């Protein structure tokens, strides 16, 4: 019973190319092994040459990325997306494997392609997120390159992408400021909670950048977006860590535990509600199709006897005869018997009376 109740948390790792997703996965995997809670690891990047960790499920074992590019005449991004789409056609098998392994692990880690838009905006990315979230608590770990985010415009771009990821997947999201061994992320956390501090940083960028990259409409746009995203920041947990040194991994796992609670309280009821609506809609469609089918087969309503008889032609002595065509025409005994049986007419009714009834 305990095994049935145990549910691992699925952590989907996403981020811009070069943000350190794969290295973060390696460090998180090693950290969980050191804690004697080894995770179940899945790699969804078909183009990666070599993984620094051992994946339990690897898309490269199923889809040959370079062959897909050749066969479909695709570029790198098109090849990755097509490979992911092909892999998802077998995702029911992946789900069966995960269901067997789930009771024995606490975390399922999913590494995604380096091109974030491929996973975020493709149908396969949505299918993977929805499928996992319908089975287990699931959250998104959005990896941010901290040294490159010291610019207000670059940081705001990352926040907008995180915002779109949150509302596209509809799953709890954790901001992971990576590479904190190179650049501390306290400045970014302050910008999220202190609008005035962010305004000062914008003004400083305007003064420092002689090329005008943050002046004029750009600074005005960043100001407006920061006000818009103020509510968005309240629903996020953010941690800083280093994928190289392992700093901050415990803080990240603590944030994951919070997101599991958030999933159970807020996201799971919504998922179940949407699932119920979907099932009800399917039932309505089934009933509609069944009703249409019954109508086509003339089963929905009881047929009119006269109409039915007029549509039937009977064979008498090798000739086709319509019983309603001529009063004096002979009607075979087989037809009379069929008529008696169809309308429960007693044998006591004479043939003459029966003939009148049939011709009326």
Short mmCIF file of C-alpha atoms in Angstrom, two decimals:
data_model
loop_
_atom_site.label_atom_id
_atom_site.label_comp_id
_atom_site.label_asym_id
_atom_site.label_seq_id
_atom_site.Cartn_x
_atom_site.Cartn_y
_atom_site.Cartn_z
CA UNK A 1 0.00 0.00 0.00
CA UNK A 2 2.87 2.34 0.80
CA UNK A 3 4.32 1.83 -2.66
CA UNK A 4 1.00 2.71 -4.27
CA UNK A 5 0.79 5.96 -2.35
CA UNK A 6 4.37 7.00 -3.11
CA UNK A 7 4.60 9.40 -6.03
CA UNK A 8 7.91 10.70 -7.38
CA UNK A 9 8.27 14.28 -8.55
CA UNK A 10 8.99 14.87 -12.24
CA UNK A 11 11.47 17.70 -12.80
CA UNK A 12 11.56 18.97 -16.40
CA UNK A 13 14.78 20.94 -16.93
CA UNK A 14 14.53 23.70 -19.57
CA UNK A 15 16.53 26.79 -20.43
CA UNK A 16 18.25 28.76 -23.16
CA UNK A 17 21.13 27.22 -25.09
CA UNK A 18 24.33 27.58 -23.07
CA UNK A 19 22.57 28.15 -19.75
CA UNK A 20 24.03 24.92 -18.34
CA UNK A 21 21.03 22.56 -18.37
CA UNK A 22 22.95 19.35 -19.03
CA UNK A 23 25.66 20.20 -16.51
CA UNK A 24 22.96 21.06 -13.98
CA UNK A 25 21.35 17.67 -14.65
CA UNK A 26 24.70 15.96 -14.08
CA UNK A 27 25.25 17.75 -10.78
CA UNK A 28 21.69 17.18 -9.56
CA UNK A 29 21.92 13.49 -10.48
CA UNK A 30 25.22 13.14 -8.59
CA UNK A 31 23.83 15.05 -5.59
CA UNK A 32 20.81 12.73 -5.32
CA UNK A 33 23.07 9.68 -5.58
CA UNK A 34 25.17 11.04 -2.70
CA UNK A 35 21.97 11.31 -0.67
CA UNK A 36 21.19 7.64 -1.47
CA UNK A 37 18.06 8.65 -3.39
CA UNK A 38 19.06 7.96 -7.01
CA UNK A 39 16.64 9.47 -9.54
CA UNK A 40 15.25 8.02 -12.75
CA UNK A 41 16.78 10.02 -15.63
CA UNK A 42 15.41 10.68 -19.12
CA UNK A 43 17.22 12.47 -21.96
CA UNK A 44 15.06 14.11 -24.64
CA UNK A 45 17.85 15.82 -26.59
CA UNK A 46 18.52 13.74 -29.75
CA UNK A 47 21.39 15.98 -30.92
CA UNK A 48 23.62 15.78 -27.84
CA UNK A 49 26.93 14.10 -28.70
CA UNK A 50 27.86 12.83 -25.25
CA UNK A 51 25.99 12.89 -21.94
CA UNK A 52 27.93 13.52 -18.70
CA UNK A 53 25.44 11.32 -16.84
CA UNK A 54 23.86 7.93 -17.42
CA UNK A 55 20.28 8.15 -18.73
CA UNK A 56 17.78 5.38 -17.97
CA UNK A 57 15.73 6.41 -21.02
CA UNK A 58 17.56 8.05 -23.91
CA UNK A 59 15.81 9.36 -27.03
CA UNK A 60 18.98 8.56 -29.00
CA UNK A 61 18.31 4.85 -28.48
CA UNK A 62 15.01 5.23 -30.34
CA UNK A 63 15.59 7.95 -32.95
CA UNK A 64 18.69 8.55 -35.07
CA UNK A 65 18.87 12.34 -35.30
CA UNK A 66 21.20 12.53 -38.32
CA UNK A 67 19.18 9.94 -40.22
CA UNK A 68 16.01 11.96 -39.60
CA UNK A 69 17.74 15.04 -41.05
CA UNK A 70 18.76 13.07 -44.15
CA UNK A 71 15.46 11.30 -44.74
CA UNK A 72 13.28 14.38 -44.26
CA UNK A 73 15.79 16.87 -45.72
CA UNK A 74 15.78 18.99 -42.55
CA UNK A 75 18.10 21.42 -40.83
CA UNK A 76 19.35 21.02 -37.22
CA UNK A 77 16.29 22.51 -35.50
CA UNK A 78 13.82 20.74 -37.80
CA UNK A 79 15.68 17.48 -37.20
CA UNK A 80 15.45 17.86 -33.41
CA UNK A 81 11.74 18.70 -33.53
CA UNK A 82 10.92 15.81 -35.88
CA UNK A 83 12.96 13.41 -33.74
CA UNK A 84 11.05 14.52 -30.66
CA UNK A 85 7.72 14.12 -32.47
CA UNK A 86 8.67 10.60 -33.56
CA UNK A 87 9.70 9.72 -30.02
CA UNK A 88 6.40 10.96 -28.60
CA UNK A 89 4.48 8.52 -30.81
CA UNK A 90 5.94 5.80 -28.54
CA UNK A 91 5.51 7.77 -25.31
CA UNK A 92 2.87 5.35 -24.03
CA UNK A 93 5.65 2.76 -23.78
CA UNK A 94 7.81 5.26 -21.90
CA UNK A 95 4.93 5.89 -19.52
CA UNK A 96 4.56 2.16 -18.85
CA UNK A 97 8.26 1.96 -17.94
CA UNK A 98 7.99 4.99 -15.65
CA UNK A 99 4.94 3.52 -13.91
CA UNK A 100 6.93 0.41 -13.07
CA UNK A 101 9.94 2.38 -11.77
CA UNK A 102 8.03 5.19 -10.06
CA UNK A 103 7.41 3.45 -6.70
CA UNK A 104 11.16 2.96 -6.17
CA UNK A 105 12.33 6.55 -6.85
CA UNK A 106 11.71 10.02 -5.43
CA UNK A 107 12.59 12.05 -8.52
CA UNK A 108 12.26 11.65 -12.29
CA UNK A 109 14.62 14.04 -14.10
CA UNK A 110 13.92 15.04 -17.72
CA UNK A 111 16.59 16.83 -19.77
CA UNK A 112 15.21 18.75 -22.79
CA UNK A 113 16.79 19.94 -26.07
CA UNK A 114 19.10 22.94 -25.95
CA UNK A 115 16.78 24.91 -28.25
CA UNK A 116 14.09 25.79 -25.72
CA UNK A 117 11.51 26.83 -28.32
CA UNK A 118 11.52 23.32 -29.79
CA UNK A 119 10.27 21.85 -26.53
CA UNK A 120 8.10 24.77 -25.47
CA UNK A 121 6.13 25.37 -28.65
CA UNK A 122 6.02 21.94 -30.26
CA UNK A 123 3.05 19.61 -29.86
CA UNK A 124 5.37 16.92 -28.51
CA UNK A 125 6.50 19.17 -25.65
CA UNK A 126 2.89 19.79 -24.62
CA UNK A 127 2.07 16.07 -24.82
CA UNK A 128 5.05 15.15 -22.62
CA UNK A 129 4.22 17.81 -20.00
CA UNK A 130 0.50 16.98 -19.90
CA UNK A 131 1.09 13.23 -19.76
CA UNK A 132 3.59 13.43 -16.92
CA UNK A 133 1.53 15.98 -14.97
CA UNK A 134 -1.58 13.78 -15.19
CA UNK A 135 0.31 10.93 -13.49
CA UNK A 136 2.74 12.51 -11.02
CA UNK A 137 3.57 15.87 -9.41
CA UNK A 138 5.50 17.76 -12.07
CA UNK A 139 7.42 21.04 -12.06
CA UNK A 140 9.58 23.03 -14.46
CA UNK A 141 13.16 23.99 -13.58
CA UNK A 142 13.97 27.03 -15.73
CA UNK A 143 17.77 27.43 -15.89
CA UNK A 144 19.10 30.99 -16.25
CA UNK A 145 22.65 31.98 -17.20
CA UNK A 146 23.31 34.40 -14.32
CA UNK A 147 26.48 36.15 -15.66
CA UNK A 148 24.67 37.00 -18.90
CA UNK A 149 21.61 38.31 -17.02
CA UNK A 150 23.35 41.25 -15.33
CA UNK A 151 22.00 43.43 -18.15
CA UNK A 152 18.43 44.56 -17.39
CA UNK A 153 17.24 43.94 -20.96
CA UNK A 154 18.73 40.41 -21.05
CA UNK A 155 17.29 39.58 -17.64
CA UNK A 156 13.87 40.88 -18.67
CA UNK A 157 13.99 38.72 -21.81
CA UNK A 158 14.66 35.67 -19.62
CA UNK A 159 11.72 36.58 -17.37
CA UNK A 160 9.39 36.91 -20.35
CA UNK A 161 10.45 33.50 -21.58
CA UNK A 162 9.90 32.07 -18.10
CA UNK A 163 6.47 33.70 -18.04
CA UNK A 164 5.52 32.17 -21.38
CA UNK A 165 6.80 28.79 -20.19
CA UNK A 166 4.66 29.00 -17.03
CA UNK A 167 1.46 29.83 -18.88
CA UNK A 168 2.14 27.41 -21.75
CA UNK A 169 2.77 24.37 -19.54
CA UNK A 170 0.46 25.46 -16.66
CA UNK A 171 2.89 23.77 -14.25
CA UNK A 172 4.74 25.03 -11.15
CA UNK A 173 7.99 26.74 -12.16
CA UNK A 174 11.29 27.29 -10.35
CA UNK A 175 13.80 29.90 -11.53
CA UNK A 176 17.29 28.44 -11.20
CA UNK A 177 20.04 31.07 -11.38
CA UNK A 178 22.94 28.92 -12.54
CA UNK A 179 26.69 29.67 -12.47
CA UNK A 180 26.53 31.46 -9.12
CA UNK A 181 30.19 30.51 -8.62
CA UNK A 182 30.92 33.06 -11.36
CA UNK A 183 28.19 35.64 -10.63
CA UNK A 184 26.08 35.91 -7.49
CA UNK A 185 22.34 36.13 -8.26
CA UNK A 186 21.35 38.43 -5.37
CA UNK A 187 20.94 41.33 -7.82
CA UNK A 188 18.32 39.39 -9.82
CA UNK A 189 16.37 38.35 -6.72
CA UNK A 190 16.32 41.99 -5.62
CA UNK A 191 15.01 43.09 -9.03
CA UNK A 192 12.12 40.64 -8.66
CA UNK A 193 10.90 42.13 -5.37
CA UNK A 194 12.06 45.76 -5.51
CA UNK A 195 10.80 47.79 -8.44
CA UNK A 196 12.84 50.84 -7.45
CA UNK A 197 16.06 48.83 -7.46
CA UNK A 198 15.28 47.64 -10.96
CA UNK A 199 14.61 51.23 -12.08
CA UNK A 200 18.00 52.28 -10.78
CA UNK A 201 19.63 49.40 -12.65
CA UNK A 202 17.93 50.53 -15.88
CA UNK A 203 19.20 54.07 -15.42
CA UNK A 204 22.69 52.74 -14.72
CA UNK A 205 22.58 50.68 -17.91
CA UNK A 206 21.57 53.80 -19.84
CA UNK A 207 24.56 55.69 -18.44
CA UNK A 208 27.06 52.85 -18.94
CA UNK A 209 26.01 51.82 -22.45
CA UNK A 210 27.15 54.45 -24.89
CA UNK A 211 25.72 52.45 -27.81
CA UNK A 212 22.18 53.26 -26.65
CA UNK A 213 21.08 49.63 -26.35
CA UNK A 214 18.93 50.38 -23.29
CA UNK A 215 17.89 53.94 -24.07
CA UNK A 216 14.70 55.42 -25.47
CA UNK A 217 11.89 53.02 -26.24
CA UNK A 218 13.90 50.05 -24.90
CA UNK A 219 14.09 51.39 -21.35
CA UNK A 220 10.43 52.42 -21.51
CA UNK A 221 9.47 48.92 -22.69
CA UNK A 222 11.50 47.24 -19.95
CA UNK A 223 9.88 49.53 -17.35
CA UNK A 224 6.38 48.65 -18.55
CA UNK A 225 7.11 44.93 -18.62
CA UNK A 226 8.57 44.97 -15.13
CA UNK A 227 5.30 46.41 -13.81
CA UNK A 228 3.31 43.80 -15.73
CA UNK A 229 5.44 40.92 -14.39
CA UNK A 230 5.19 41.98 -10.74
CA UNK A 231 2.25 39.61 -10.17
CA UNK A 232 4.07 36.87 -12.07
CA UNK A 233 7.05 37.01 -9.69
CA UNK A 234 4.84 36.29 -6.68
CA UNK A 235 4.07 32.79 -7.97
CA UNK A 236 7.70 31.84 -8.48
CA UNK A 237 10.39 30.30 -6.31
CA UNK A 238 13.94 31.20 -7.24
CA UNK A 239 17.22 29.63 -6.16
CA UNK A 240 20.83 30.19 -7.12
CA UNK A 241 23.19 27.30 -7.64
CA UNK A 242 26.32 26.19 -9.41
CA UNK A 243 26.22 23.24 -11.76
CA UNK A 244 30.01 23.00 -11.42
CA UNK A 245 30.52 23.10 -7.63
CA UNK A 246 27.12 21.74 -6.57
CA UNK A 247 26.33 24.81 -4.46
CA UNK A 248 22.61 25.39 -3.88
CA UNK A 249 21.39 21.89 -4.78
CA UNK A 250 19.73 21.39 -1.38
CA UNK A 251 17.98 24.75 -1.80
CA UNK A 252 16.72 23.59 -5.18
CA UNK A 253 15.36 20.32 -3.76
CA UNK A 254 13.62 22.28 -1.00
CA UNK A 255 11.99 24.47 -3.66
CA UNK A 256 10.92 21.29 -5.49
CA UNK A 257 9.18 20.04 -2.33
CA UNK A 258 7.27 23.33 -2.13
CA UNK A 259 6.21 22.95 -5.76
CA UNK A 260 4.96 19.42 -5.06
CA UNK A 261 2.67 20.87 -2.36
CA UNK A 262 1.61 23.63 -4.77
CA UNK A 263 0.88 21.01 -7.44
CA UNK A 264 -1.33 19.00 -5.06
CA UNK A 265 -3.27 22.06 -3.86
CA UNK A 266 -3.63 24.13 -7.03
CA UNK A 267 -2.57 22.34 -10.18
CA UNK A 268 -3.88 18.82 -9.63
CA UNK A 269 -7.53 19.92 -9.03
CA UNK A 270 -7.35 22.01 -12.20
CA UNK A 271 -5.88 19.12 -14.19
CA UNK A 272 -8.63 16.80 -12.91
CA UNK A 273 -11.29 19.39 -13.75
CA UNK A 274 -10.00 19.77 -17.31
CA UNK A 275 -9.73 15.99 -17.64
CA UNK A 276 -13.35 15.58 -16.50
CA UNK A 277 -14.53 18.24 -18.97
CA UNK A 278 -12.64 16.46 -21.73
CA UNK A 279 -14.25 13.12 -20.85
CA UNK A 280 -17.72 14.70 -20.72
CA UNK A 281 -17.14 16.27 -24.13
CA UNK A 282 -16.07 12.90 -25.52
CA UNK A 283 -19.23 11.28 -24.10
CA UNK A 284 -21.37 13.97 -25.72
CA UNK A 285 -19.65 13.37 -29.04
CA UNK A 286 -20.22 9.62 -28.70
CA UNK A 287 -23.92 10.13 -27.94
CA UNK A 288 -24.22 12.51 -30.86
CA UNK A 289 -22.58 10.05 -33.22
CA UNK A 290 -24.71 7.18 -31.89
CA UNK A 291 -27.89 9.22 -32.31
CA UNK A 292 -26.91 10.08 -35.86
CA UNK A 293 -26.15 6.43 -36.59
CA UNK A 294 -29.48 5.25 -35.13
CA UNK A 295 -31.32 7.82 -37.22
CA UNK A 296 -29.53 6.67 -40.35
CA UNK A 297 -30.54 3.08 -39.59
CA UNK A 298 -34.18 4.08 -38.89
CA UNK A 299 -33.89 2.76 -35.36
CA UNK A 300 -34.25 6.02 -33.46
CA UNK A 301 -37.98 6.26 -34.21
CA UNK A 302 -40.53 3.46 -34.74
CA UNK A 303 -41.15 3.10 -38.48
CA UNK A 304 -44.58 3.73 -39.93
CA UNK A 305 -46.12 0.34 -40.87
CA UNK A 306 -47.77 1.59 -44.04
CA UNK A 307 -44.57 3.28 -45.15
CA UNK A 308 -42.61 0.14 -44.43
CA UNK A 309 -44.97 -2.13 -46.36
CA UNK A 310 -45.07 0.19 -49.34
CA UNK A 311 -41.29 0.01 -49.56
CA UNK A 312 -41.27 -3.81 -49.72
CA UNK A 313 -41.70 -5.72 -52.94
CA UNK A 314 -42.74 -9.37 -52.81
CA UNK A 315 -42.24 -12.14 -55.28
CA UNK A 316 -45.35 -14.10 -56.38
CA UNK A 317 -44.97 -16.86 -58.98
CA UNK A 318 -41.64 -15.39 -60.08
CA UNK A 319 -42.98 -11.82 -60.45
CA UNK A 320 -42.45 -8.83 -58.19
CA UNK A 321 -45.71 -7.53 -56.71
CA UNK A 322 -46.48 -4.37 -54.70
CA UNK A 323 -49.36 -5.06 -52.28
CA UNK A 324 -50.58 -1.46 -52.49
CA UNK A 325 -50.53 -1.28 -56.27
CA UNK A 326 -53.79 -3.09 -57.14
CA UNK A 327 -56.69 -4.34 -54.99
CA UNK A 328 -57.38 -7.30 -57.18
CA UNK A 329 -53.80 -8.46 -57.34
CA UNK A 330 -52.96 -11.75 -55.71
CA UNK A 331 -50.92 -11.69 -52.48
CA UNK A 332 -48.91 -14.77 -51.57
CA UNK A 333 -49.41 -16.73 -48.36
CA UNK A 334 -45.86 -15.85 -47.26
CA UNK A 335 -46.66 -12.16 -47.40
CA UNK A 336 -49.89 -12.71 -45.45
CA UNK A 337 -48.03 -14.64 -42.77
CA UNK A 338 -45.38 -11.93 -42.53
CA UNK A 339 -48.11 -9.33 -42.13
CA UNK A 340 -49.89 -11.33 -39.39
CA UNK A 341 -46.59 -11.79 -37.54
CA UNK A 342 -45.51 -8.16 -37.87
CA UNK A 343 -48.75 -6.77 -36.42
CA UNK A 344 -49.73 -9.66 -34.12
CA UNK A 345 -52.91 -10.43 -36.08
CA UNK A 346 -54.73 -13.50 -34.87
CA UNK A 347 -55.26 -16.51 -37.13
CA UNK A 348 -59.00 -16.12 -36.52
CA UNK A 349 -59.01 -13.07 -38.81
CA UNK A 350 -60.13 -14.26 -42.25
CA UNK A 351 -58.00 -13.86 -45.35
CA UNK A 352 -60.55 -11.44 -46.78
CA UNK A 353 -60.35 -9.19 -43.75
CA UNK A 354 -56.58 -9.49 -43.75
CA UNK A 355 -56.45 -8.46 -47.41
CA UNK A 356 -58.54 -5.37 -46.70
CA UNK A 357 -56.26 -4.46 -43.83
CA UNK A 358 -53.19 -4.83 -46.05
CA UNK A 359 -54.70 -2.73 -48.84
CA UNK A 360 -55.97 0.03 -46.58
#
